[in-house]
Coordinates of C-alpha atoms and ligand atoms in Angstrom, one line a residue:
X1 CA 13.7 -7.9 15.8
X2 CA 11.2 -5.2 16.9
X3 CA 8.1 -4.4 15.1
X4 CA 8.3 -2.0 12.6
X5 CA 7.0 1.7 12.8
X6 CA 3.9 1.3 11.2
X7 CA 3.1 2.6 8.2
X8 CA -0.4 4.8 7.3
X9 CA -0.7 4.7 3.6
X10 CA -3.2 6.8 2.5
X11 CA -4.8 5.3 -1.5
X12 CA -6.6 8.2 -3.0
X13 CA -7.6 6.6 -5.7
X14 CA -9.0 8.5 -8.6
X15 CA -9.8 11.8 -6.5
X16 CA -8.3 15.2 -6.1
X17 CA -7.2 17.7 -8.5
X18 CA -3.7 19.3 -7.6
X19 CA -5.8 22.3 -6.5
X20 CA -7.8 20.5 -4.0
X21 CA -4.5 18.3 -2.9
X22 CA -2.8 21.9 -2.1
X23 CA -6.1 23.1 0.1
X24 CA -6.1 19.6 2.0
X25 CA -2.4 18.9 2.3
X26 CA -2.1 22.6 3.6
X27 CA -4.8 22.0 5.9
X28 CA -3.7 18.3 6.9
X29 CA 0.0 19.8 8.2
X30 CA -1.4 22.2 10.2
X31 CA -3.4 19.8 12.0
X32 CA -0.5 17.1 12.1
X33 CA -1.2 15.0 15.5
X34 CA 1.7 13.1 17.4
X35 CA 2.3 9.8 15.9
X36 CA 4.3 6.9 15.7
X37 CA 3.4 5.9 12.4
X38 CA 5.1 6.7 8.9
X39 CA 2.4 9.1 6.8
X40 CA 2.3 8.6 3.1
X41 CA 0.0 9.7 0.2
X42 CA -0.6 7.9 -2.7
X43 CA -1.8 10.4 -4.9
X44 CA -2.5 10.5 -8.9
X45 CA 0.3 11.3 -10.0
X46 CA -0.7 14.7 -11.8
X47 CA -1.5 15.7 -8.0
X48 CA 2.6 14.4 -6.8
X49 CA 4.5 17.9 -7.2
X50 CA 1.9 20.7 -5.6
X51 CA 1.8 18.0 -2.8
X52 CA 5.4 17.7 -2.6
X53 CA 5.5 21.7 -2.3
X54 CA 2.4 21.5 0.2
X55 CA 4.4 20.0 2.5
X56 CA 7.5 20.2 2.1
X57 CA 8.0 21.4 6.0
X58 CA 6.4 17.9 7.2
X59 CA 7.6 14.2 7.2
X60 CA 4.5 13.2 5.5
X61 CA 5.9 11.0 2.3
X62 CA 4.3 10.6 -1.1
X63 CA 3.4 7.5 -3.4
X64 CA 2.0 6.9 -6.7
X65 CA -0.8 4.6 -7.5
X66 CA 0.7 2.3 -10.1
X67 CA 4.1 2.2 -11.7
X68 CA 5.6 1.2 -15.1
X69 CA 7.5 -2.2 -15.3
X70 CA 9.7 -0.2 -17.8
X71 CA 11.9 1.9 -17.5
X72 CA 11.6 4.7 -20.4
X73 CA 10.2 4.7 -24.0
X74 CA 7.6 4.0 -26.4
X75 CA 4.5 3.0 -23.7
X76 CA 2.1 5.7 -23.7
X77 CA 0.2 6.6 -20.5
X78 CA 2.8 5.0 -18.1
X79 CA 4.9 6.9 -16.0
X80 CA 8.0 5.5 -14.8
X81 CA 9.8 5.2 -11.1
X82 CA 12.2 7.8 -12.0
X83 CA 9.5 9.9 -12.6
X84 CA 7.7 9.0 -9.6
X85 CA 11.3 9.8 -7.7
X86 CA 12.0 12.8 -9.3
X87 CA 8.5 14.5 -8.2
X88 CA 9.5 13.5 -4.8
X89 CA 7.4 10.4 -4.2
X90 CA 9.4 7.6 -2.0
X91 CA 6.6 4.5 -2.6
X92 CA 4.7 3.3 -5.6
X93 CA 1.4 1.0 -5.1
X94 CA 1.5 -2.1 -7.4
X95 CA -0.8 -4.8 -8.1
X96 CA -3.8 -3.3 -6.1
X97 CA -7.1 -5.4 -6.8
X98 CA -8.3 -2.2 -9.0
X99 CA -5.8 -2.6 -11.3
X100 CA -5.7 -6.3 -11.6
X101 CA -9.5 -6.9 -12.1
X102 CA -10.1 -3.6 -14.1
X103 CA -6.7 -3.2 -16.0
X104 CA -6.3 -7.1 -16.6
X105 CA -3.0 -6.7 -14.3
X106 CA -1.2 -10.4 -13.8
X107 CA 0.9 -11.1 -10.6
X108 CA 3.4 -11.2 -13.6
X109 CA 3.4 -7.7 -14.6
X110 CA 3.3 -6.8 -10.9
X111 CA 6.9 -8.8 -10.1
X112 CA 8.1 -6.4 -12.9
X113 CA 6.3 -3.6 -11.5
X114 CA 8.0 -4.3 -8.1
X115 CA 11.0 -4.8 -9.4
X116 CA 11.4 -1.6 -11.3
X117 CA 10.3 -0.1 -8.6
X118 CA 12.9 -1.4 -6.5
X119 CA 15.8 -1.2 -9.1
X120 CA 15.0 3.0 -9.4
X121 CA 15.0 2.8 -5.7
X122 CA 11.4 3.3 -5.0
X123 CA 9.5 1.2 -2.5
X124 CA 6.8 -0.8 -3.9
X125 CA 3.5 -1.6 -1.5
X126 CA 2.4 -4.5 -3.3
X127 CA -1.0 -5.5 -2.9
X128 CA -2.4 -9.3 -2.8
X129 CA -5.7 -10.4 -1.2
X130 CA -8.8 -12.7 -2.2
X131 CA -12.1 -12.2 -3.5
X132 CA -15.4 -13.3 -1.8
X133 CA -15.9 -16.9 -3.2
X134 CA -12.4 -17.4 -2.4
X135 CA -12.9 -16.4 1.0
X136 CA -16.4 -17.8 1.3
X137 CA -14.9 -21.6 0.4
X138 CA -12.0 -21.4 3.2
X139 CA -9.5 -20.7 0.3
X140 CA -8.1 -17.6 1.3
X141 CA -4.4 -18.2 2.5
X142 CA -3.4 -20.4 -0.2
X143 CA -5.1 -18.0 -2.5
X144 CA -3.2 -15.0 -1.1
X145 CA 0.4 -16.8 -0.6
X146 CA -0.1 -17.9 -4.1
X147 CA -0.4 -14.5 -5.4
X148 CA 2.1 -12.9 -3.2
X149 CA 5.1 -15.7 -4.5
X150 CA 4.1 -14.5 -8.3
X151 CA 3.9 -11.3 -7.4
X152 CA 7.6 -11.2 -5.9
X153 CA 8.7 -13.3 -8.2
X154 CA 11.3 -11.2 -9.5
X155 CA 12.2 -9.4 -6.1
X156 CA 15.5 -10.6 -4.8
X157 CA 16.7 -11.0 -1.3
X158 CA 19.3 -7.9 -1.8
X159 CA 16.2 -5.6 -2.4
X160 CA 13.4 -7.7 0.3
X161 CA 14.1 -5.4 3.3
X162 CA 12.5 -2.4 1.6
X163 CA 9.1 -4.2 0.3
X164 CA 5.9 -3.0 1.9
X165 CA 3.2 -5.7 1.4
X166 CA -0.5 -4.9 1.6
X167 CA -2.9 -7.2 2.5
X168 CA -6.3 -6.2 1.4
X169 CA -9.2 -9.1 0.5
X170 CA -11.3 -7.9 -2.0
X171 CA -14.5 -8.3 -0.4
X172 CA -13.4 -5.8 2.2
X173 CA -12.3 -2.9 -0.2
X174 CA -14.8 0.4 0.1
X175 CA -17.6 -1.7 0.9
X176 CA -17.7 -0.8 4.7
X177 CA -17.0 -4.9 6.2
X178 CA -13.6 -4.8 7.2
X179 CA -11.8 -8.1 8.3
X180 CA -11.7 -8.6 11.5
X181 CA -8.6 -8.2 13.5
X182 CA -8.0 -11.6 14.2
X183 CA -8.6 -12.5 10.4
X184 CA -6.3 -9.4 9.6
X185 CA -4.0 -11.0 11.9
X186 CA -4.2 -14.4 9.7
X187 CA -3.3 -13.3 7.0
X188 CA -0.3 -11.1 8.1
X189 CA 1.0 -13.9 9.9
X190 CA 0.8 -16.2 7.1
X191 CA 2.5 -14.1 4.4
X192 CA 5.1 -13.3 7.1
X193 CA 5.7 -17.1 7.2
X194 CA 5.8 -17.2 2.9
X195 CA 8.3 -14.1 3.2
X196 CA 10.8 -15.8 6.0
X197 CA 10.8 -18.7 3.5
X198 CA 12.0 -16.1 0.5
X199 CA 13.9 -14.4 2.3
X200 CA 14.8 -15.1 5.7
X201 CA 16.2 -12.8 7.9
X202 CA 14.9 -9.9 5.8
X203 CA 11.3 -11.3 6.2
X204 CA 11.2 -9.6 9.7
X205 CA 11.7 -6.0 8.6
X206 CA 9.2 -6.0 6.1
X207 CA 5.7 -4.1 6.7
X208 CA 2.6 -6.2 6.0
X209 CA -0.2 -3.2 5.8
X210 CA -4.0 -4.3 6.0
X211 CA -6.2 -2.4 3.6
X212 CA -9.9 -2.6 3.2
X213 CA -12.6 -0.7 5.1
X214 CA -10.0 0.9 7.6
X215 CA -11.3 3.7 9.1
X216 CA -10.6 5.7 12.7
X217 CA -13.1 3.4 14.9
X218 CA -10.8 0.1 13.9
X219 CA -7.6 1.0 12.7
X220 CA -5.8 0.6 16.5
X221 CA -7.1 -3.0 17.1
X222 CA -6.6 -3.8 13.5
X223 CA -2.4 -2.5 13.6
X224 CA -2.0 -3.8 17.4
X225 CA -1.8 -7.0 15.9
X226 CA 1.6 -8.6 15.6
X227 CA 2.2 -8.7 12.6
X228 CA 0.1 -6.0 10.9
X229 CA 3.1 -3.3 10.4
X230 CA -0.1 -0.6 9.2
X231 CA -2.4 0.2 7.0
X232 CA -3.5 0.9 3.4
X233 CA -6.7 3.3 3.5
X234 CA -9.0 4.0 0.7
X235 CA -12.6 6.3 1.2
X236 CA -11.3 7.2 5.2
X237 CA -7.7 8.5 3.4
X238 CA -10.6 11.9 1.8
X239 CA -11.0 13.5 4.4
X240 CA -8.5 15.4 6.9
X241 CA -9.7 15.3 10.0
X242 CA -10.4 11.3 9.6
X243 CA -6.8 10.8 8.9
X244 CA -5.8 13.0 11.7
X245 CA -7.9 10.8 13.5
X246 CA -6.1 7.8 12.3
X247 CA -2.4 8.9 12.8
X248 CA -3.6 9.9 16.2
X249 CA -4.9 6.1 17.0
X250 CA -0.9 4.4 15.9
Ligands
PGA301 P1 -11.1 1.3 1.3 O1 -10.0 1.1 0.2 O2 -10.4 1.8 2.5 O3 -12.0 2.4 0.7 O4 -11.8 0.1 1.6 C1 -8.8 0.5 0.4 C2 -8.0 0.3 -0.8 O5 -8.6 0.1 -1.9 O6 -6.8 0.4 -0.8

């Protein structure tokens, strides 16, 4: 099967009111180079609708930044992936390191979170990765393929085509040391392997994005490898004319 078109996810984080989303988004499409990736913002959510509207002319998708495992109800602060669907959003981030070290997320309540995601008929980028002293003792495939088999746990073979995976060690997020490509490459390569072993022929169609420190100087070596399908970009995903820069580069 061929590669993929690869996928720029852009993680916002916890920046942007919908006033400033509108003024950049209306800015970004005007300035929309040729590309062969996919664009997607994953905005808060509160920012999902005036983006929607901002550019509603381009091809540029949205995302949120979390989803609920649940699906309505009692569970104050969540918002759910019919929500996220009905504001126009086509992906949902789940399980990035954030909310597992800050938010005390388990790869548990991330194979829900994919899941309902997947059941609502959103796409889930599901984030998995290793810390430093994980890395530092050799330890970081096992580490990573054990937290990527939790965290699609309860992700059948029906739904595995439309999973997006991210790849991001923790060590590398917003700190400025991106893997290399070669260690990029690793890693892809050896949660493509776990993923052909849950679910075979689907495995191939699957996007493995890396994600930490990405920026325009090393995004093109870093998604020219085989099988990194793209990337997840935090700080770099702020500012327009940087991520003009990177859609150019794919
Ligand atoms: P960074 O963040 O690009 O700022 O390192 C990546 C992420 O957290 O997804």
């Amino acid at each position: 099967m061929s590669k993929p078109a690869p996928l720029l996810a852009l993680n916002w984080k916890m920046n942007k009111t919908p006033a400033e989303a509108t003024t950049w988004a209306t800015e970004l499409a005007s300035h929309l180079p040729r590309t062969g990736a996919e664009l997607a913002i994953m905005a808060p959510a509160v920012d999902l609708s005036a983006l929607a509207w901002a550019l509603r002319d381009t091809a540029v998708a949205l995302g949120g930044q979390d989803v609920s495992q649940h699906e309505s109800g009692a569970h104050t602060g969540e918002i759910s992936a019919g929500m996220l669907l009905n504001v126009g959003a086509r992906y949902a981030v789940v399980g990035h390191s954030e909310r597992r070290e800050y938010h005390a997320e388990t790869s548990g309540v991330v194979a829900a979170k994919a899941r309902a995601a997947l059941t609502a008929g959103l796409v889930p980028i599901v984030c998995v990765g290793e810390g430093l002293e994980v890395r530092e003792r050799g330890g970081q495939i096992e580490y990573t393929l054990d937290q990527l088999r939790e965290s699609l746990s309860q992700v059948s073979i029906d739904n595995a085509g439309a999973l997006v995976i991210a790849y991001e060690p923790v060590w590398a997020i917003g700190t400025g040391l991106a893997a290399t490509a070669a260690d990029a490459e690793e890693l892809a390569a050896a949660i493509r392997g776990a993923l052909d072993g849950l679910y075979r022929e689907y495995a191939s169609g699957v996007r493995i994005l890396y994600g930490g420190s990405v920026k325009p100087g090393n995004i093109a070596e870093i998604c020219a490898q085989p099988n990194v399908n793209g990337a997840l970009v935090g700080g770099a995903s702020l500012d327009v004319a940087s991520v003009v820069a990177m859609a150019a580069a794919l």
